[in-house]
Amino acid sequence: MNSLEQLKQWVQESSNIVFFGGAGVSTESGIPDFRSVDGLYAQKFEYPPETIISHSFYQKNPEYFFRFYKEKMLPLGFSPNVTHEVLARWEQEGKLLAVVTQNIDGLHQKAGSKRVYELHGSVLRNYCTKCGKFYTAEYVKQSDGVPRCECGGIVKPDVVLYEESLDQSVMEKSVRAIAQADLLIVAGTSLTVYPAAGLINYYRGKRLVLINRDITPYDNQADLVLHENLGAVFSQL
């Protein structure tokens, strides 16, 4: 039985699937990732992207932060792809327990997924740092320079920047889901960003599937590895 057939069989036999995804899930919708050849880190800016999207840079230089953020990190107008759609269908069918994602684009919800744990937050949620008022991503995108609330406070995206800690309750829910899974599919992530990558260690089952174009540090721990494009795999599921 080849790898894809094996995966199909496991999906059929499972009723508590958890999908753990990274940037590779959204690249097929046209959203650039960070680490690939044409990703954000390969592009030329005055500062490295890691520096620009850090908490300290945001505080010191909000104008530059928002210029970069609006130009490079605010993916509006993109549509879910086949991977998002298949996952949403599995949830409706009662097969999928949860999606745990490192992405901030909201495409899982756009495809219809309900239980999505966003480890790194979402560009779709933006709050005034002073009064807490909610603003849309469009408001941030269309604002001149630093987006401001009517009270004068800065409107900050609910996105986890470097040097900021992940939301504890989202982490706990992700850990709980992964620990309960009878099939864990990890896809489109290099598994090098912590603490997110460490979540795999909470899986207790015997069906750990890794789908990624490139080799990851966890390949030798997986029960099934597919070095394929996600769209190619999910369009056959």
mmCIF file of C-alpha atoms in Angstrom:
data_model
loop_
_atom_site.group_PDB
_atom_site.id
_atom_site.type_symbol
_atom_site.label_atom_id
_atom_site.label_comp_id
_atom_site.label_asym_id
_atom_site.label_seq_id
_atom_site.Cartn_x
_atom_site.Cartn_y
_atom_site.Cartn_z
ATOM 1 C CA MET A 1 0.000 0.000 0.000
ATOM 2 C CA ASN A 2 1.466 3.383 -0.934
ATOM 3 C CA SER A 3 1.587 6.339 1.448
ATOM 4 C CA LEU A 4 -1.503 8.049 0.051
ATOM 5 C CA GLU A 5 -3.589 4.867 0.209
ATOM 6 C CA GLN A 6 -2.424 4.341 3.775
ATOM 7 C CA LEU A 7 -3.447 7.880 4.698
ATOM 8 C CA LYS A 8 -6.863 7.427 3.042
ATOM 9 C CA GLN A 9 -7.443 4.265 5.067
ATOM 10 C CA TRP A 10 -6.441 5.943 8.335
ATOM 11 C CA VAL A 11 -8.751 8.896 7.630
ATOM 12 C CA GLN A 12 -11.643 6.488 7.008
ATOM 13 C CA GLU A 13 -10.944 4.632 10.254
ATOM 14 C CA SER A 14 -10.538 7.752 12.426
ATOM 15 C CA SER A 15 -13.171 9.788 14.254
ATOM 16 C CA ASN A 16 -10.905 12.137 16.258
ATOM 17 C CA ILE A 17 -8.589 13.638 13.643
ATOM 18 C CA VAL A 18 -6.565 16.690 14.614
ATOM 19 C CA PHE A 19 -4.905 18.744 11.882
ATOM 20 C CA PHE A 20 -1.888 20.846 12.853
ATOM 21 C CA GLY A 21 -0.881 23.232 10.068
ATOM 22 C CA GLY A 22 1.622 25.929 9.209
ATOM 23 C CA ALA A 23 2.267 28.430 6.423
ATOM 24 C CA GLY A 24 2.334 25.718 3.728
ATOM 25 C CA VAL A 25 -1.427 25.314 4.150
ATOM 26 C CA SER A 26 -2.029 28.874 2.919
ATOM 27 C CA THR A 27 0.678 29.196 0.244
ATOM 28 C CA GLU A 28 -1.597 27.403 -2.229
ATOM 29 C CA SER A 29 -4.127 30.197 -1.704
ATOM 30 C CA GLY A 30 -1.404 32.615 -2.828
ATOM 31 C CA ILE A 31 -0.265 33.827 0.599
ATOM 32 C CA PRO A 32 3.558 33.821 0.832
ATOM 33 C CA ASP A 33 5.161 31.896 3.673
ATOM 34 C CA PHE A 34 8.154 33.017 5.669
ATOM 35 C CA ARG A 35 10.940 30.553 5.105
ATOM 36 C CA SER A 36 10.786 29.303 1.521
ATOM 37 C CA VAL A 37 12.939 30.613 -1.352
ATOM 38 C CA ASP A 38 10.457 33.349 -2.246
ATOM 39 C CA GLY A 39 9.103 33.747 1.285
ATOM 40 C CA LEU A 40 9.200 36.867 3.417
ATOM 41 C CA TYR A 41 12.599 36.132 4.909
ATOM 42 C CA ALA A 42 14.166 36.036 1.456
ATOM 43 C CA GLN A 43 12.932 39.527 0.580
ATOM 44 C CA LYS A 44 14.979 42.664 1.131
ATOM 45 C CA PHE A 45 13.996 45.144 3.808
ATOM 46 C CA GLU A 46 16.015 47.567 5.894
ATOM 47 C CA TYR A 47 15.658 45.169 8.822
ATOM 48 C CA PRO A 48 15.158 41.405 8.966
ATOM 49 C CA PRO A 49 11.425 40.503 9.122
ATOM 50 C CA GLU A 50 11.958 38.823 12.520
ATOM 51 C CA THR A 51 13.109 42.178 13.849
ATOM 52 C CA ILE A 52 10.255 44.177 12.308
ATOM 53 C CA ILE A 53 7.566 41.859 13.665
ATOM 54 C CA SER A 54 8.982 41.785 17.179
ATOM 55 C CA HIS A 55 7.273 43.414 20.140
ATOM 56 C CA SER A 56 10.175 45.748 20.876
ATOM 57 C CA PHE A 57 10.353 46.979 17.245
ATOM 58 C CA TYR A 58 6.577 47.535 17.216
ATOM 59 C CA GLN A 59 6.906 49.686 20.306
ATOM 60 C CA LYS A 60 9.972 51.623 19.121
ATOM 61 C CA ASN A 61 9.000 52.114 15.490
ATOM 62 C CA PRO A 62 5.235 51.633 14.998
ATOM 63 C CA GLU A 63 5.221 53.517 11.657
ATOM 64 C CA TYR A 64 7.691 51.109 10.049
ATOM 65 C CA PHE A 65 6.027 48.111 11.712
ATOM 66 C CA PHE A 66 2.624 48.989 10.264
ATOM 67 C CA ARG A 67 4.023 49.793 6.835
ATOM 68 C CA PHE A 68 5.577 46.304 6.683
ATOM 69 C CA TYR A 69 2.557 44.663 8.304
ATOM 70 C CA LYS A 70 0.029 46.183 5.908
ATOM 71 C CA GLU A 71 2.159 45.475 2.848
ATOM 72 C CA LYS A 72 3.339 41.959 3.706
ATOM 73 C CA MET A 73 1.256 40.410 6.453
ATOM 74 C CA LEU A 74 -2.319 41.496 5.902
ATOM 75 C CA PRO A 75 -3.663 38.870 3.505
ATOM 76 C CA LEU A 76 -7.101 40.132 2.536
ATOM 77 C CA GLY A 77 -9.052 38.928 -0.482
ATOM 78 C CA PHE A 78 -7.611 35.396 -0.492
ATOM 79 C CA SER A 79 -9.818 32.306 -0.707
ATOM 80 C CA PRO A 80 -9.555 28.953 1.052
ATOM 81 C CA ASN A 81 -8.004 26.124 -0.966
ATOM 82 C CA VAL A 82 -8.776 22.425 -1.177
ATOM 83 C CA THR A 83 -6.994 21.630 2.112
ATOM 84 C CA HIS A 84 -9.105 24.141 4.064
ATOM 85 C CA GLU A 85 -12.262 22.830 2.385
ATOM 86 C CA VAL A 86 -11.588 19.137 3.052
ATOM 87 C CA LEU A 87 -10.856 19.869 6.727
ATOM 88 C CA ALA A 88 -14.107 21.826 7.088
ATOM 89 C CA ARG A 89 -15.992 18.902 5.536
ATOM 90 C CA TRP A 90 -14.376 16.401 7.920
ATOM 91 C CA GLU A 91 -15.477 18.535 10.856
ATOM 92 C CA GLN A 92 -19.064 18.631 9.552
ATOM 93 C CA GLU A 93 -18.946 14.844 9.169
ATOM 94 C CA GLY A 94 -17.843 14.485 12.805
ATOM 95 C CA LYS A 95 -14.429 13.069 11.910
ATOM 96 C CA LEU A 96 -12.271 16.081 12.761
ATOM 97 C CA LEU A 97 -11.853 17.164 16.374
ATOM 98 C CA ALA A 98 -9.948 20.422 15.777
ATOM 99 C CA VAL A 99 -7.624 22.429 13.558
ATOM 100 C CA VAL A 100 -4.535 23.822 15.278
ATOM 101 C CA THR A 101 -2.908 26.467 13.103
ATOM 102 C CA GLN A 102 0.135 28.709 13.106
ATOM 103 C CA ASN A 103 -1.497 30.843 10.402
ATOM 104 C CA ILE A 104 -3.071 34.223 11.044
ATOM 105 C CA ASP A 105 -5.169 34.548 7.870
ATOM 106 C CA GLY A 106 -8.535 33.165 9.036
ATOM 107 C CA LEU A 107 -8.914 30.952 5.951
ATOM 108 C CA HIS A 108 -9.915 27.853 7.965
ATOM 109 C CA GLN A 109 -12.935 29.709 9.327
ATOM 110 C CA LYS A 110 -13.679 31.148 5.882
ATOM 111 C CA ALA A 111 -13.874 27.557 4.595
ATOM 112 C CA GLY A 112 -16.354 26.692 7.347
ATOM 113 C CA SER A 113 -14.210 25.195 10.125
ATOM 114 C CA LYS A 114 -15.629 25.970 13.570
ATOM 115 C CA ARG A 115 -13.078 24.640 16.045
ATOM 116 C CA VAL A 116 -9.854 26.373 15.063
ATOM 117 C CA TYR A 117 -7.104 27.076 17.575
ATOM 118 C CA GLU A 118 -5.002 29.973 16.271
ATOM 119 C CA LEU A 119 -1.639 29.721 18.030
ATOM 120 C CA HIS A 120 -0.346 32.976 16.580
ATOM 121 C CA GLY A 121 -3.601 34.956 16.606
ATOM 122 C CA SER A 122 -5.470 36.425 13.651
ATOM 123 C CA VAL A 123 -5.206 39.502 11.415
ATOM 124 C CA LEU A 124 -9.017 39.607 11.438
ATOM 125 C CA ARG A 125 -9.087 40.687 15.091
ATOM 126 C CA ASN A 126 -7.693 44.124 15.980
ATOM 127 C CA TYR A 127 -8.098 45.950 19.264
ATOM 128 C CA CYS A 128 -7.384 49.430 20.589
ATOM 129 C CA THR A 129 -4.529 49.100 23.087
ATOM 130 C CA LYS A 130 -6.157 51.812 25.199
ATOM 131 C CA CYS A 131 -9.914 51.171 25.328
ATOM 132 C CA GLY A 132 -10.128 47.674 23.801
ATOM 133 C CA LYS A 133 -12.535 48.584 20.977
ATOM 134 C CA PHE A 134 -12.627 46.032 18.141
ATOM 135 C CA TYR A 135 -11.606 46.966 14.571
ATOM 136 C CA THR A 136 -11.637 45.018 11.306
ATOM 137 C CA ALA A 137 -8.596 44.099 9.226
ATOM 138 C CA GLU A 138 -9.915 46.411 6.486
ATOM 139 C CA TYR A 139 -9.835 49.336 8.907
ATOM 140 C CA VAL A 140 -6.182 48.640 9.686
ATOM 141 C CA LYS A 141 -5.306 48.154 6.015
ATOM 142 C CA GLN A 142 -6.941 51.405 4.918
ATOM 143 C CA SER A 143 -5.628 53.567 7.752
ATOM 144 C CA ASP A 144 -2.878 56.091 7.050
ATOM 145 C CA GLY A 145 0.281 55.182 8.906
ATOM 146 C CA VAL A 146 -0.371 53.876 12.410
ATOM 147 C CA PRO A 147 -4.052 52.865 12.795
ATOM 148 C CA ARG A 148 -5.698 54.827 15.600
ATOM 149 C CA CYS A 149 -8.880 54.346 17.590
ATOM 150 C CA GLU A 150 -11.305 57.233 18.022
ATOM 151 C CA CYS A 151 -10.003 57.430 21.608
ATOM 152 C CA GLY A 152 -6.464 58.005 20.264
ATOM 153 C CA GLY A 153 -5.021 54.598 21.157
ATOM 154 C CA ILE A 154 -3.105 52.448 18.656
ATOM 155 C CA VAL A 155 -5.167 49.676 17.049
ATOM 156 C CA LYS A 156 -2.995 46.562 17.350
ATOM 157 C CA PRO A 157 -3.605 43.320 15.449
ATOM 158 C CA ASP A 158 -4.358 40.321 17.671
ATOM 159 C CA VAL A 159 -1.255 38.619 16.274
ATOM 160 C CA VAL A 160 1.520 37.134 18.394
ATOM 161 C CA LEU A 161 4.723 39.031 17.655
ATOM 162 C CA TYR A 162 8.239 37.764 18.381
ATOM 163 C CA GLU A 163 9.033 38.236 22.100
ATOM 164 C CA GLU A 164 5.330 37.887 22.962
ATOM 165 C CA SER A 165 4.019 34.724 24.581
ATOM 166 C CA LEU A 166 1.311 32.571 23.053
ATOM 167 C CA ASP A 167 -2.197 32.707 24.472
ATOM 168 C CA GLN A 168 -2.246 30.199 27.331
ATOM 169 C CA SER A 169 -5.848 29.061 26.856
ATOM 170 C CA VAL A 170 -5.321 28.466 23.106
ATOM 171 C CA MET A 171 -2.207 26.410 23.950
ATOM 172 C CA GLU A 172 -4.115 24.358 26.537
ATOM 173 C CA LYS A 173 -6.995 23.639 24.146
ATOM 174 C CA SER A 174 -4.496 22.642 21.426
ATOM 175 C CA VAL A 175 -2.647 20.310 23.801
ATOM 176 C CA ARG A 176 -5.923 18.728 24.918
ATOM 177 C CA ALA A 177 -7.101 18.156 21.333
ATOM 178 C CA ILE A 178 -3.770 16.663 20.234
ATOM 179 C CA ALA A 179 -3.677 14.366 23.277
ATOM 180 C CA GLN A 180 -7.178 13.064 22.373
ATOM 181 C CA ALA A 181 -6.512 12.576 18.660
ATOM 182 C CA ASP A 182 -6.624 9.123 17.059
ATOM 183 C CA LEU A 183 -4.917 10.555 13.935
ATOM 184 C CA LEU A 184 -2.655 13.603 13.957
ATOM 185 C CA ILE A 185 -1.894 15.172 10.575
ATOM 186 C CA VAL A 186 0.897 17.753 10.709
ATOM 187 C CA ALA A 187 1.208 19.658 7.446
ATOM 188 C CA GLY A 188 2.814 22.635 5.770
ATOM 189 C CA THR A 189 5.138 23.463 8.639
ATOM 190 C CA SER A 190 8.912 23.222 9.010
ATOM 191 C CA LEU A 191 8.383 22.383 12.725
ATOM 192 C CA THR A 192 11.188 24.719 13.744
ATOM 193 C CA VAL A 193 9.156 27.441 15.506
ATOM 194 C CA TYR A 194 8.677 26.854 19.212
ATOM 195 C CA PRO A 195 6.667 26.484 21.358
ATOM 196 C CA ALA A 196 4.254 25.534 18.550
ATOM 197 C CA ALA A 197 6.457 22.726 17.162
ATOM 198 C CA GLY A 198 6.655 21.095 20.584
ATOM 199 C CA LEU A 199 2.895 20.410 20.545
ATOM 200 C CA ILE A 200 3.539 17.212 18.576
ATOM 201 C CA ASN A 201 5.027 15.696 21.716
ATOM 202 C CA TYR A 202 1.577 15.613 23.347
ATOM 203 C CA TYR A 203 0.280 13.127 20.787
ATOM 204 C CA ARG A 204 -0.081 9.652 22.293
ATOM 205 C CA GLY A 205 -1.403 7.781 19.275
ATOM 206 C CA LYS A 206 0.260 5.562 16.690
ATOM 207 C CA ARG A 207 -0.791 7.491 13.608
ATOM 208 C CA LEU A 208 1.331 10.600 13.232
ATOM 209 C CA VAL A 209 1.337 11.824 9.616
ATOM 210 C CA LEU A 210 3.700 14.526 8.349
ATOM 211 C CA ILE A 211 2.996 16.213 5.019
ATOM 212 C CA ASN A 212 5.557 18.804 3.980
ATOM 213 C CA ARG A 213 7.569 19.558 0.841
ATOM 214 C CA ASP A 214 10.829 19.586 2.808
ATOM 215 C CA ILE A 215 12.297 17.353 5.484
ATOM 216 C CA THR A 216 11.415 18.303 9.084
ATOM 217 C CA PRO A 217 13.214 17.520 12.370
ATOM 218 C CA TYR A 218 10.284 15.213 13.272
ATOM 219 C CA ASP A 219 10.263 13.015 10.150
ATOM 220 C CA ASN A 220 11.902 10.111 11.970
ATOM 221 C CA GLN A 221 9.170 10.172 14.654
ATOM 222 C CA ALA A 222 6.286 10.029 12.183
ATOM 223 C CA ASP A 223 4.372 6.870 11.260
ATOM 224 C CA LEU A 224 3.830 8.195 7.741
ATOM 225 C CA VAL A 225 5.708 10.941 5.864
ATOM 226 C CA LEU A 226 4.652 12.493 2.557
ATOM 227 C CA HIS A 227 7.009 14.985 0.928
ATOM 228 C CA GLU A 228 4.290 16.374 -1.305
ATOM 229 C CA ASN A 229 2.348 19.545 -1.946
ATOM 230 C CA LEU A 230 -0.647 19.687 0.349
ATOM 231 C CA GLY A 231 -3.081 20.434 -2.462
ATOM 232 C CA ALA A 232 -1.967 17.318 -4.332
ATOM 233 C CA VAL A 233 -2.604 15.169 -1.259
ATOM 234 C CA PHE A 234 -5.855 16.730 -0.046
ATOM 235 C CA SER A 235 -7.450 16.855 -3.490
ATOM 236 C CA GLN A 236 -7.334 13.034 -3.343
ATOM 237 C CA LEU A 237 -8.816 12.803 0.138
#
